Amino acid sequence: MPPAPFRARAKALFKKRQLLIWLALASLLVGVTAFGEPLDLSLHTLRNKIRSQPVSGKVVVVGIDDDSLMKVGPWPWNREKLATLTQRLFDNGANRVFIDIFLRSGEPQGDRQLAQVVARYPGRVLVTSGLGNPGTAQAGKFVLPMPEIAKVSETVSELKWLEFWNGVATLTYASSIDGKPHRSMESAIANVSGGVDEKYPIDYSFRVASIPYLSAAHVLSDTNAAVSVKGRDVLIGINSPTTGDMFFVPGQTRSARPFIVVAGAETLLRGRPLVLGWWPGWLLAVGGAACLLYAKRRIWGSAAAFVTLTAVLVGPLLLEANNIFIDVAPAIVLILSAMVAAAWLRFGARKRSQGATNPVSGLPTATAILHGDQLDSGFLVAVRVRHFIDIISALPPDRERELLKQIVTRMTLGTGGAQLLHGDDGNFFWLAPSPEQATVIDQFKALQLIFRTPIQVFDRSFDVDVAFGLDQETHMPLSHRLASALAAAHAASQQGVGWKVHDPATSGAKEWTLSLLGELDQAIQSGQIWVAYQPKLDLATRTFVGAEALVRWTHATRGPINPAEFVEVADRHGRIGKITSFVLEDAAQLVKDARQWVPDFTVSVNISPSQLTNREVIDMVDAVLLRHDIPAESLILEVTESAAMAEEGTAQALLEELRAKGVGLSIDDYGTGMSTLEYLRRIPASELKVDRRFASALATNAQDQAVMRSTIELAHALGMKVVVEGIEQAETLYMLAGMGCDIGQGYHIGRPADGTSLLELLEPQKHWAFTG
């Protein structure tokens, strides 16, 4: 058998190898799935800001914008106007004209006139094709331009793949349409060729604001636009949030589709980008992590980790400056995880080396078990010496050793030869070698008889009583069983019995509830409990007008806790007021900040039914409004339908008082209870919030459409606004807007996020009208 030091080193190396493999696999999962995309998006955005640069100016965008729609007429225009616009651009020296508008057959005379203009400039007019709109016969199919135009111009593809952040990250060089390859508009502008469906990333370091721009109305009204377009390619496209698509540009403002096309073309004008993916950075991180974990000297490993981390953070910046693109999220996750793991291993090693022996009793401590996850088939016994602290405090410091010596001597007689471990505050442990519970309990009885004789410490005598706890969960790690056995011994001591056997079936739910309640105050102070905000959209103006405050708890060890779980526990045990007060304070501060940019911005806060039984909620609201100096109408309190319709008169009176102060009231989850017209007439609500289940099938269920339409009409007749939550599809949003719904809320509009992220949407330089 190899010597003990060799075995220890081999075991340590094996653990490090296992750790490296697990970290590599976890980071590999980040690479092959979409988990790393948010991190890579943030890093790309940061690098784009560092590398921010103007465009070449070779392409001019002529936008059909709000000014054009107002001066020339609403969209769609007669093709005669497009013909005049195209002719005017060539008259002023345009090199090529790209029409980023789907040219289906329309009014015959206008179509002919546009075709005649295009025919005058062979090879210099390129028109787009793309997928048909949802809900039409062409949905999901390529839509080609009308034959008259297709014959005299080149047809290019215009496909955009939206990412989770509602923007475009990659484009293709070409697409197959009816079995024939067609260049993308970006490739055609840059005159760069590539394979069908071959993708490349957009370099968003090019500032969209630097793209030369002319309003279509200006070109049509000014015969002398040569200074702007002479010798340049011109892209005609829609630049109105009410008519065309708007996309998120990382680190910049939201922009219409033509600007995304130009950004893609500018990327190709620098040359074909080289896309390396995430593998190179990940392999580099594997090497850095291996050096960190296996280095003989800690400083060498730390230096290797630092160099690797610096390389994966700074390297992409240098590569992108040379048109080489790389993703580094898996690499960053791997090297940071390895650094944390290495620090934890060193910390654990130090902890294991400390306190291995109790300095007073000379016994081994329970540290090894507390920091281990090994299994053991024996019973685990915990011993609790009753009133141990009181006895120790009555002795001079130099007499504690003698007391412990006698306690240990007596206890050793009943351990059956097992090693006795010394815990804290008069707790001892041992692993019972006997597999029979009856035998272990006989040991407990014998030990209690032994301890009936007082312990003599010099000239003083002490009665020492002990209680035992027994854990039989042999399938659990010893680190877990220590707490179970000690809890049983503590229970036996409190109940005045000799021993208790740990029963996991009866303790789990109670311990979880007590743990939540015990940690609630600290969680609020430490920031584990926080407020997420889900934006609310005015469906008429397509602008954000408010948000709903949603409490969240990200536990330090358990991770995210279901809000329904801890809110219910807090409500049941009279602690819901703390949570509500915290949410109101946070919401009030957000309102104050948001109203700098959106003067009528409101935040909705949920109120528990139990809080409508006394005036505490009134006092909370008054204090928050006064402290943050915000108007009462900026706050909306959401109460469930059942709470608002309670027969008891206190709730009605409180709601009426809140409404009289100007505070908004919203009936939440409407449609899930037993509503009647009489109840709705009595409730002083300003808002009716329709439950999400009615929105989920609205696009396909005629009955839900009828119910929704009648609900909106009824609420408006009663002077209430209508809010529909659970909007997850663009089609649902359009239908609700057509029905006259006031406000929408749901994942399609925006997911819950922290207050800082919401405020970024409202800042003037980032503010945009929702067009989804």
JSON list of N, CA and C in Angstrom, two decimals, residues 410 447-456 461-464:
[
{"chain": "A", "resi": 410, "resn": "ARG", "atom": "N", "xyz": [-16.77, 9.37, 31.61]},
{"chain": "A", "resi": 410, "resn": "ARG", "atom": "CA", "xyz": [-18.04, 8.66, 31.78]},
{"chain": "A", "resi": 410, "resn": "ARG", "atom": "C", "xyz": [-18.68, 8.35, 30.42]},
{"chain": "A", "resi": 447, "resn": "LEU", "atom": "N", "xyz": [-25.76, 5.08, 30.21]},
{"chain": "A", "resi": 447, "resn": "LEU", "atom": "CA", "xyz": [-25.07, 6.34, 30.42]},
{"chain": "A", "resi": 447, "resn": "LEU", "atom": "C", "xyz": [-25.84, 7.27, 31.36]},
{"chain": "A", "resi": 448, "resn": "GLN", "atom": "N", "xyz": [-27.17, 7.26, 31.23]},
{"chain": "A", "resi": 448, "resn": "GLN", "atom": "CA", "xyz": [-27.95, 8.10, 32.14]},
{"chain": "A", "resi": 448, "resn": "GLN", "atom": "C", "xyz": [-27.80, 7.64, 33.59]},
{"chain": "A", "resi": 449, "resn": "LEU", "atom": "N", "xyz": [-27.69, 6.34, 33.78]},
{"chain": "A", "resi": 449, "resn": "LEU", "atom": "CA", "xyz": [-27.43, 5.83, 35.14]},
{"chain": "A", "resi": 449, "resn": "LEU", "atom": "C", "xyz": [-26.07, 6.29, 35.64]},
{"chain": "A", "resi": 450, "resn": "ILE", "atom": "N", "xyz": [-25.08, 6.24, 34.74]},
{"chain": "A", "resi": 450, "resn": "ILE", "atom": "CA", "xyz": [-23.74, 6.67, 35.14]},
{"chain": "A", "resi": 450, "resn": "ILE", "atom": "C", "xyz": [-23.72, 8.15, 35.52]},
{"chain": "A", "resi": 451, "resn": "PHE", "atom": "N", "xyz": [-24.46, 8.97, 34.79]},
{"chain": "A", "resi": 451, "resn": "PHE", "atom": "CA", "xyz": [-24.45, 10.41, 35.04]},
{"chain": "A", "resi": 451, "resn": "PHE", "atom": "C", "xyz": [-25.33, 10.84, 36.21]},
{"chain": "A", "resi": 452, "resn": "ARG", "atom": "N", "xyz": [-26.04, 9.88, 36.81]},
{"chain": "A", "resi": 452, "resn": "ARG", "atom": "CA", "xyz": [-26.83, 10.25, 37.99]},
{"chain": "A", "resi": 452, "resn": "ARG", "atom": "C", "xyz": [-25.93, 10.59, 39.18]},
{"chain": "A", "resi": 453, "resn": "THR", "atom": "N", "xyz": [-24.74, 10.03, 39.19]},
{"chain": "A", "resi": 453, "resn": "THR", "atom": "CA", "xyz": [-23.80, 10.33, 40.26]},
{"chain": "A", "resi": 453, "resn": "THR", "atom": "C", "xyz": [-23.20, 11.71, 40.00]},
{"chain": "A", "resi": 454, "resn": "PRO", "atom": "N", "xyz": [-23.25, 12.65, 40.97]},
{"chain": "A", "resi": 454, "resn": "PRO", "atom": "CA", "xyz": [-22.70, 13.99, 40.74]},
{"chain": "A", "resi": 454, "resn": "PRO", "atom": "C", "xyz": [-21.21, 13.92, 40.41]},
{"chain": "A", "resi": 455, "resn": "ILE", "atom": "N", "xyz": [-20.74, 14.92, 39.67]},
{"chain": "A", "resi": 455, "resn": "ILE", "atom": "CA", "xyz": [-19.33, 15.04, 39.32]},
{"chain": "A", "resi": 455, "resn": "ILE", "atom": "C", "xyz": [-18.66, 15.97, 40.32]},
{"chain": "A", "resi": 456, "resn": "GLN", "atom": "N", "xyz": [-17.56, 15.51, 40.89]},
{"chain": "A", "resi": 456, "resn": "GLN", "atom": "CA", "xyz": [-16.84, 16.27, 41.89]},
{"chain": "A", "resi": 456, "resn": "GLN", "atom": "C", "xyz": [-15.67, 16.97, 41.23]},
{"chain": "A", "resi": 461, "resn": "SER", "atom": "N", "xyz": [-19.48, 20.14, 43.84]},
{"chain": "A", "resi": 461, "resn": "SER", "atom": "CA", "xyz": [-20.18, 18.98, 43.27]},
{"chain": "A", "resi": 461, "resn": "SER", "atom": "C", "xyz": [-21.25, 19.48, 42.30]},
{"chain": "A", "resi": 462, "resn": "PHE", "atom": "N", "xyz": [-21.35, 18.81, 41.14]},
{"chain": "A", "resi": 462, "resn": "PHE", "atom": "CA", "xyz": [-22.30, 19.24, 40.10]},
{"chain": "A", "resi": 462, "resn": "PHE", "atom": "C", "xyz": [-23.12, 18.04, 39.62]},
{"chain": "A", "resi": 463, "resn": "ASP", "atom": "N", "xyz": [-24.45, 18.27, 39.52]},
{"chain": "A", "resi": 463, "resn": "ASP", "atom": "CA", "xyz": [-25.31, 17.28, 38.88]},
{"chain": "A", "resi": 463, "resn": "ASP", "atom": "C", "xyz": [-25.29, 17.54, 37.37]},
{"chain": "A", "resi": 464, "resn": "VAL", "atom": "N", "xyz": [-24.83, 16.58, 36.62]},
{"chain": "A", "resi": 464, "resn": "VAL", "atom": "CA", "xyz": [-24.72, 16.72, 35.16]},
{"chain": "A", "resi": 464, "resn": "VAL", "atom": "C", "xyz": [-25.72, 15.77, 34.52]}
]
